[in-house]
Coordinates of C-alpha atoms and ligand atoms in Angstrom, one line a residue:
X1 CA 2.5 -23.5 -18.3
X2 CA 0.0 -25.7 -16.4
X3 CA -2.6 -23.4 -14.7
X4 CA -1.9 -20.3 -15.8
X5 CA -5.2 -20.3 -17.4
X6 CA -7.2 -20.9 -14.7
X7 CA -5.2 -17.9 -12.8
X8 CA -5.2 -16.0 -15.3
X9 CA -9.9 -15.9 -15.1
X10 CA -9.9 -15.7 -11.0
X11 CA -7.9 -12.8 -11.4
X12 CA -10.0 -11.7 -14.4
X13 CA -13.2 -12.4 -12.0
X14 CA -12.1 -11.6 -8.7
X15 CA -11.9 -7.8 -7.1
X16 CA -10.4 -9.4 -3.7
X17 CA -7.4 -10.8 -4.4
X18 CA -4.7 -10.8 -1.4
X19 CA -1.3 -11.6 -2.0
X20 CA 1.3 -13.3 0.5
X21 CA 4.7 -13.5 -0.5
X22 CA 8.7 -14.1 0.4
X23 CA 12.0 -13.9 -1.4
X24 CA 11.2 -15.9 -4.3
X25 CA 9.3 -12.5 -5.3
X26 CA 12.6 -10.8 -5.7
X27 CA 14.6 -13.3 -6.8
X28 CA 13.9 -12.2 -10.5
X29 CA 15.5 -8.4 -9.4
X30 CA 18.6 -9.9 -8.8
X31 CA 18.2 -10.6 -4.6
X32 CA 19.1 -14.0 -3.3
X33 CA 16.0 -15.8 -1.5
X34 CA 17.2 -17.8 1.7
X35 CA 16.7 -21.1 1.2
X36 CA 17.3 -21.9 -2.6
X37 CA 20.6 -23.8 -3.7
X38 CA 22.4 -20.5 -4.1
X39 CA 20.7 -18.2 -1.5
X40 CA 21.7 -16.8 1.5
X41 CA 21.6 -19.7 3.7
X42 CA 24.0 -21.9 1.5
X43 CA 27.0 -19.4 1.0
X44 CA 29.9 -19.6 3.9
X45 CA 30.1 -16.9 6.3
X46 CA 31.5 -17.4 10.1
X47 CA 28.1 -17.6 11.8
X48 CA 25.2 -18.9 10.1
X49 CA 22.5 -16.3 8.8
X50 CA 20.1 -17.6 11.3
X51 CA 22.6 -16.7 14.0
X52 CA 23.6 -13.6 12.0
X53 CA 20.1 -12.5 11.9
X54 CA 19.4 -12.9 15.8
X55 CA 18.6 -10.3 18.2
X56 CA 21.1 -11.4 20.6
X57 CA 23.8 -11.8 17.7
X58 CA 22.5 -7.7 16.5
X59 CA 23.2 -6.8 20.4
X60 CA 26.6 -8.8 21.1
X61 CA 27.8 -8.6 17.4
X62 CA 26.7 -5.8 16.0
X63 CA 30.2 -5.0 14.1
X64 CA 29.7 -8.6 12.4
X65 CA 26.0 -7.8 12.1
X66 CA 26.6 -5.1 9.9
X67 CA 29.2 -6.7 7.6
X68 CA 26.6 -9.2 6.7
X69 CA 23.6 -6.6 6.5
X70 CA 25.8 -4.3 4.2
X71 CA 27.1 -7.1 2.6
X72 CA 23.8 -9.3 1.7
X73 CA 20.6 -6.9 2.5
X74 CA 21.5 -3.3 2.3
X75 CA 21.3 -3.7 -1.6
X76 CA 21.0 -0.7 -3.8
X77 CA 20.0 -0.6 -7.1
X78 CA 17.1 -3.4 -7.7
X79 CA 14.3 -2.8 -9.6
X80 CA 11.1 -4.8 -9.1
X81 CA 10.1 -7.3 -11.5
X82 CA 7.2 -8.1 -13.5
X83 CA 5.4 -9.7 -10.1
X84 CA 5.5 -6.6 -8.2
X85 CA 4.6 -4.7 -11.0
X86 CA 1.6 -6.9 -11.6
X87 CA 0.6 -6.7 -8.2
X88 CA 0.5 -2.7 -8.2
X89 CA -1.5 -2.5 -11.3
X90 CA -4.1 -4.7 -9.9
X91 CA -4.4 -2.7 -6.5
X92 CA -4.7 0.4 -8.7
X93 CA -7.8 -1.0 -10.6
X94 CA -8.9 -2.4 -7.3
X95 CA -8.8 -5.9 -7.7
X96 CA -6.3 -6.5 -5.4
X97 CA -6.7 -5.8 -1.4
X98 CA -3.4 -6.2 -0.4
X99 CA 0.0 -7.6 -0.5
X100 CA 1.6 -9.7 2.6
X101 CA 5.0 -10.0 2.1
X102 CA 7.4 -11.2 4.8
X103 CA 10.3 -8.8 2.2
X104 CA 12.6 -6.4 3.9
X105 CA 13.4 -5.1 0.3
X106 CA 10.7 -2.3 -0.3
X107 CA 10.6 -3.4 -3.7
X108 CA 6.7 -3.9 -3.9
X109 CA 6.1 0.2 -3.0
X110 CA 8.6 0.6 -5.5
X111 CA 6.4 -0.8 -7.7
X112 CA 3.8 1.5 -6.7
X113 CA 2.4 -0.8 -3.9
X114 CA -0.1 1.2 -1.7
X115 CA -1.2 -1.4 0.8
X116 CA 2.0 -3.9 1.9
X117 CA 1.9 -5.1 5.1
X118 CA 5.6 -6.3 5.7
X119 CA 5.4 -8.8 8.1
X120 CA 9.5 -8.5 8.5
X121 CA 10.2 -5.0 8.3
X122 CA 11.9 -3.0 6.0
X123 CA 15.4 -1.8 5.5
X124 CA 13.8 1.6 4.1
X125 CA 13.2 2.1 7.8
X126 CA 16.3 2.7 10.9
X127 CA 15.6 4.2 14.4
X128 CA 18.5 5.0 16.8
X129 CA 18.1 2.6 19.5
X130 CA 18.6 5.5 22.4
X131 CA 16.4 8.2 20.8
X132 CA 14.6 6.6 18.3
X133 CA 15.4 9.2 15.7
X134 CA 14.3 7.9 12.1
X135 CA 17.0 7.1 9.6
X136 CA 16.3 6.5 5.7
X137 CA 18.1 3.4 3.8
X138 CA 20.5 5.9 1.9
X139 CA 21.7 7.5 5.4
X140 CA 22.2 4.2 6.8
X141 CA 24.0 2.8 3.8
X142 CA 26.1 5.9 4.0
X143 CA 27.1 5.8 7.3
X144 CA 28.0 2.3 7.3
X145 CA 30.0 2.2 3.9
X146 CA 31.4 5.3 5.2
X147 CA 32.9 3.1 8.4
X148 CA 34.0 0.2 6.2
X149 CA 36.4 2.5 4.0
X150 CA 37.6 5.3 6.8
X151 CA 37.4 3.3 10.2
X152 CA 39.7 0.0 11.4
X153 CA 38.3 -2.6 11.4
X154 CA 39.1 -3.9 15.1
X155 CA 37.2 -1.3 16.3
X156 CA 34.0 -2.2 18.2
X157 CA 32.1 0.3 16.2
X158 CA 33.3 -0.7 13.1
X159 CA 30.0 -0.3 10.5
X160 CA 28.3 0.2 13.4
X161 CA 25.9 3.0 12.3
X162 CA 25.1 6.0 15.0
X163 CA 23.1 8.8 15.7
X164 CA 23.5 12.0 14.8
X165 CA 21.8 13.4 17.7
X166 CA 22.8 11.4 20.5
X167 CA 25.7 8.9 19.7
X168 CA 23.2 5.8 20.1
X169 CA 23.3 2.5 18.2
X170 CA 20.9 2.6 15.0
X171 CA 19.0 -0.8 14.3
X172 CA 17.1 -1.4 11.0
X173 CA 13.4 -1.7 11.6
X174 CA 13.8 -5.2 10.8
X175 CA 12.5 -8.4 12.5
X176 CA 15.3 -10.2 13.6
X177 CA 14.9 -14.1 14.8
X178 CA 14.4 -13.6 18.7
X179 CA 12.1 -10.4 18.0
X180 CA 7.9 -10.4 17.9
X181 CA 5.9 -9.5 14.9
X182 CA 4.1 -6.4 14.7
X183 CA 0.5 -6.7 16.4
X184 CA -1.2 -4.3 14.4
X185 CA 0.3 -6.0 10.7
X186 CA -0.6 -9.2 11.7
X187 CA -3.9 -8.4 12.6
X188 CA -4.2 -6.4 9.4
X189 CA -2.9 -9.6 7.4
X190 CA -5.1 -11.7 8.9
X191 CA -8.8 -9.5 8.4
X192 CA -7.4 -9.6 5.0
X193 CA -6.6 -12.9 4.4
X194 CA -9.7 -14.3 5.5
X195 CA -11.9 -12.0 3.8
X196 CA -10.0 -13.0 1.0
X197 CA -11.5 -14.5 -2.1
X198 CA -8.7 -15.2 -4.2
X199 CA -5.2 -15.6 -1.7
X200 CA -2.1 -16.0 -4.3
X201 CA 1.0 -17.3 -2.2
X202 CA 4.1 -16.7 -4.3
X203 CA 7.7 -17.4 -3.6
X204 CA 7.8 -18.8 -0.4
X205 CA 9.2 -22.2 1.4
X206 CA 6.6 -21.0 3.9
X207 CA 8.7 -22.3 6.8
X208 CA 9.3 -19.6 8.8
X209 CA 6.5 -19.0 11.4
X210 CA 4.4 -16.9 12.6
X211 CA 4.6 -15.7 9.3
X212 CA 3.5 -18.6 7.1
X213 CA 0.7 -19.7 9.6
X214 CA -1.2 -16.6 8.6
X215 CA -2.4 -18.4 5.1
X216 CA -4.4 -20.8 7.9
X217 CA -7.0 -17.6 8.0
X218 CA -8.0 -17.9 4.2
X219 CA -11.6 -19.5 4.0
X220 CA -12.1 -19.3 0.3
X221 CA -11.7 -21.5 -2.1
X222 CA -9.0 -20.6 -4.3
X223 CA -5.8 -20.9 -2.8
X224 CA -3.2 -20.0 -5.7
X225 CA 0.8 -21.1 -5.0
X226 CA 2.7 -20.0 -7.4
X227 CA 6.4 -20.9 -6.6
X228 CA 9.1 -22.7 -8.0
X229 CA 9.9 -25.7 -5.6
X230 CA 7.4 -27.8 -3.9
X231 CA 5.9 -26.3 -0.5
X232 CA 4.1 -27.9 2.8
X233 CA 1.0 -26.0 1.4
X234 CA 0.8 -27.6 -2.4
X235 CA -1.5 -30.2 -0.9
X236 CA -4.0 -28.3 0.3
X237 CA -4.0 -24.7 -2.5
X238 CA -6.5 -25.3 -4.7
X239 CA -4.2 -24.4 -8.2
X240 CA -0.5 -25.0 -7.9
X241 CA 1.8 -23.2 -10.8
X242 CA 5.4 -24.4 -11.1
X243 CA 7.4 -21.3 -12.2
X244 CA 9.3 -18.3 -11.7
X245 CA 6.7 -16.1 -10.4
X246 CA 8.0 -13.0 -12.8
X247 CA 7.1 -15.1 -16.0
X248 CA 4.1 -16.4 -14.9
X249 CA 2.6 -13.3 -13.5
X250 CA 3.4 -11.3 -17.0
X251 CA 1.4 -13.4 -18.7
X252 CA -2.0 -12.9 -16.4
Ligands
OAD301 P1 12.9 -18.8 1.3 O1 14.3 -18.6 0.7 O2 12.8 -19.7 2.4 O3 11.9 -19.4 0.1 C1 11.9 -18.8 -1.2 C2 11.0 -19.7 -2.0 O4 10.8 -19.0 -3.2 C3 11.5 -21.1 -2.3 O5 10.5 -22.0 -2.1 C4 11.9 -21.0 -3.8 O6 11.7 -22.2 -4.5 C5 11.0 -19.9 -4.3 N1 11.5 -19.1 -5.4 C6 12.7 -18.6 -5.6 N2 12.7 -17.8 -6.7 C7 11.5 -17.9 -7.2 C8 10.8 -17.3 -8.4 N3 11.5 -16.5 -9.2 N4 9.5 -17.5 -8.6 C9 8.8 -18.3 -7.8 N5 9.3 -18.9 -6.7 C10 10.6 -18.7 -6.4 O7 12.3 -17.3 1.5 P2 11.0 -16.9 2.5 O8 10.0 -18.0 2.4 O9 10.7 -15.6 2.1 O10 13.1 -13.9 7.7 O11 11.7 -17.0 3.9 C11 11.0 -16.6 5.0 C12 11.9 -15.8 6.0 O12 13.1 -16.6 6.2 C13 12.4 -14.5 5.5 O13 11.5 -13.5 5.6 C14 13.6 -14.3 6.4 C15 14.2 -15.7 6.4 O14 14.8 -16.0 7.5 C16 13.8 -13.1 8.5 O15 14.9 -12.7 8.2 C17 13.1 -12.9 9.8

C-alpha cells in the first residue's frame, strides 16, 4: 500500500507522535462510523441521528433517546482492533504522547490506552442529572435493558435510566450536538497537537467542529491521514494512506 513505508520510518524515528481519530478507528471492531454508506447516519430511524443526538432531543425525548442509544451506542462486546492496539504499544515505549479521539466507545483504554483525551465523551461514564451520582456502562446498560423487557412502552420513563439515590434522570457523559466541549480536553489536545512532531489523523470525515479544527494547532511537518475516503485535510497532510486503518497500522 502506497506510503506505508514512509509511516512506517517516522514512526520508527519519532518519540512524539499524537494521534487524532473518529469512528473509522472502530469500524474494524464491528461499530458503525456515522457517515460511511452503511453507518449510522444512512439507516432509517424516525428522527435523524443528528436530531436524536441533540441536547434538546435528550431533554424532550429522552424515552426515544434511549431506544436509539441502547440500540446503536450502548454496544457490548467489541474488542479493539489492531489500531488501538498499535497505538497502546507505542505509548508504552513512549513514542506516542497521546491519542485524541472524538470515540464515545472506550475501546482505545481497552487497548491499554493511558493518555486519551475523548473530545466526545464516553459511554463508560453516566451521572444522574439531579445528584450527579456516577454510573458505570454495565449499570446503565442494565437498567435500561431492564426497562425495555419489564416496563410499557407508553410510559414516559420508558428506558429512561434513574437514580438509585434520588429518582433523577441519568445522562451519559456524552457530548450531545447543542452541548460545549470540555475546556480542560481541548486545551490538553491542543498543547499536544502542536508540540507534535508526528500528528497521525486516522478515520475521520473530519467534519464535525470544534473537533476537527483542532489538527489547525499541528506545526510539524508530517501530517499523516490515514483513512479510507478522501477528507478536506488530504491537501494539505503531508503523507496520505488510502486504507482501513486496522490493516495498515499492523503492518508499522
Ligand atoms: P464519520 O463517520 O464522519 O467518519 C468516519 C471516517 O472514517 C470516514 O471518512 C470513513 O471513510 C473512515 N473510515 C471508516 N472505516 C475506516 C477504517 N477501517 N479505516 C480507515 N478509515 C475508515 O466519523 P467521525 O469523523 O468520527 O459526534 O465523526 C465525527 C463526529 O460525528 C462523531 O464523534 C459524532 C458524529 O456526530 C457526536 O456524536 C457529537
Amino acid at each position: 500500500m502506497e506510503g506505508i513505508e514512509t509511516l512506517k520510518k517516522w514512526v520508527d524515528e519519532s518519540e512524539n507522535i499524537v494521534f487524532f481519530g473518529g469512528a473509522g478507528v472502530s469500524t474494524e471492531s464491528g461499530i458503525p462510523d456515522f457517515r460511511s454508506v452503511d453507518g449510522l447516519y444512512h439507516q432509517k430511524y424516525d428522527y435523524p441521528p443528528e436530531t436524536i443526538l441533540s441536547h434538546t432531543f435528550f431533554m424532550r425525548k429522552t424515552p426515544e433517546f434511549y431506544k436509539f442509544y441502547e440500540d446503536k451506542l450502548l454496544l457490548e462486546g467489541a474488542k479493539p482492533n489492531a489500531a488501538h492496539l498499535k497505538l497502546a504499544e507505542w505509548e508504552a515505549k513512549g513514542k506516542l504522547k497521546a491519542v485524541i479521539t472524538q470515540n464515545i466507545d472506550g475501546l482505545h483504554q481497552l487497548a491499554g490506552s493511558k493518555e486519551v483525551l475523548e473530545l466526545h465523551g464516553s459511554v463508560q461514564r453516566n451521572y444522574c442529572m439531579k445528584c450527579h451520582e456516577f454510573y458505570d456502562f454495565a449499570a446503565i446498560k442494565e437498567k435500561v435493558v431492564s426497562s425495555k423487557q419489564n416496563d410499557d412502552p407508553k410510559s414516559p420513563d420508558y428506558m429512561v435510566p434513574k437514580c438509585d439515590k434520588c429518582g433523577g434522570i441519568i445522562k451519559p457523559d456524552v457530548v450531545l450536538y447543542e452541548e460545549g466541549l470540555d475546556d480542560d480536553v481541548i486545551s490538553k489536545s491542543i498543547r499536544y497537537i502542536s508540540n507534535a512532531d508526528v500528528l497521525i489523523i486516522g478515520g475521520t470525515s473530519l467534519v464535525v467542529y470544534p473537533a476537527a479544527g483542532l489538527i489547525h494547532y499541528y506545526r510539524g511537518k508530517k501530517l499523516v491521514l490515514v483513512n479510507l475516503g478522501e477528507t478536506s485535510a488530504d491537501s494539505s497532510a503531508d503523507l496520505v494512506v488510502r486504507g482501513k486503518i486496522g490493516e495498515v497500522f499492523s503492518q508499522l
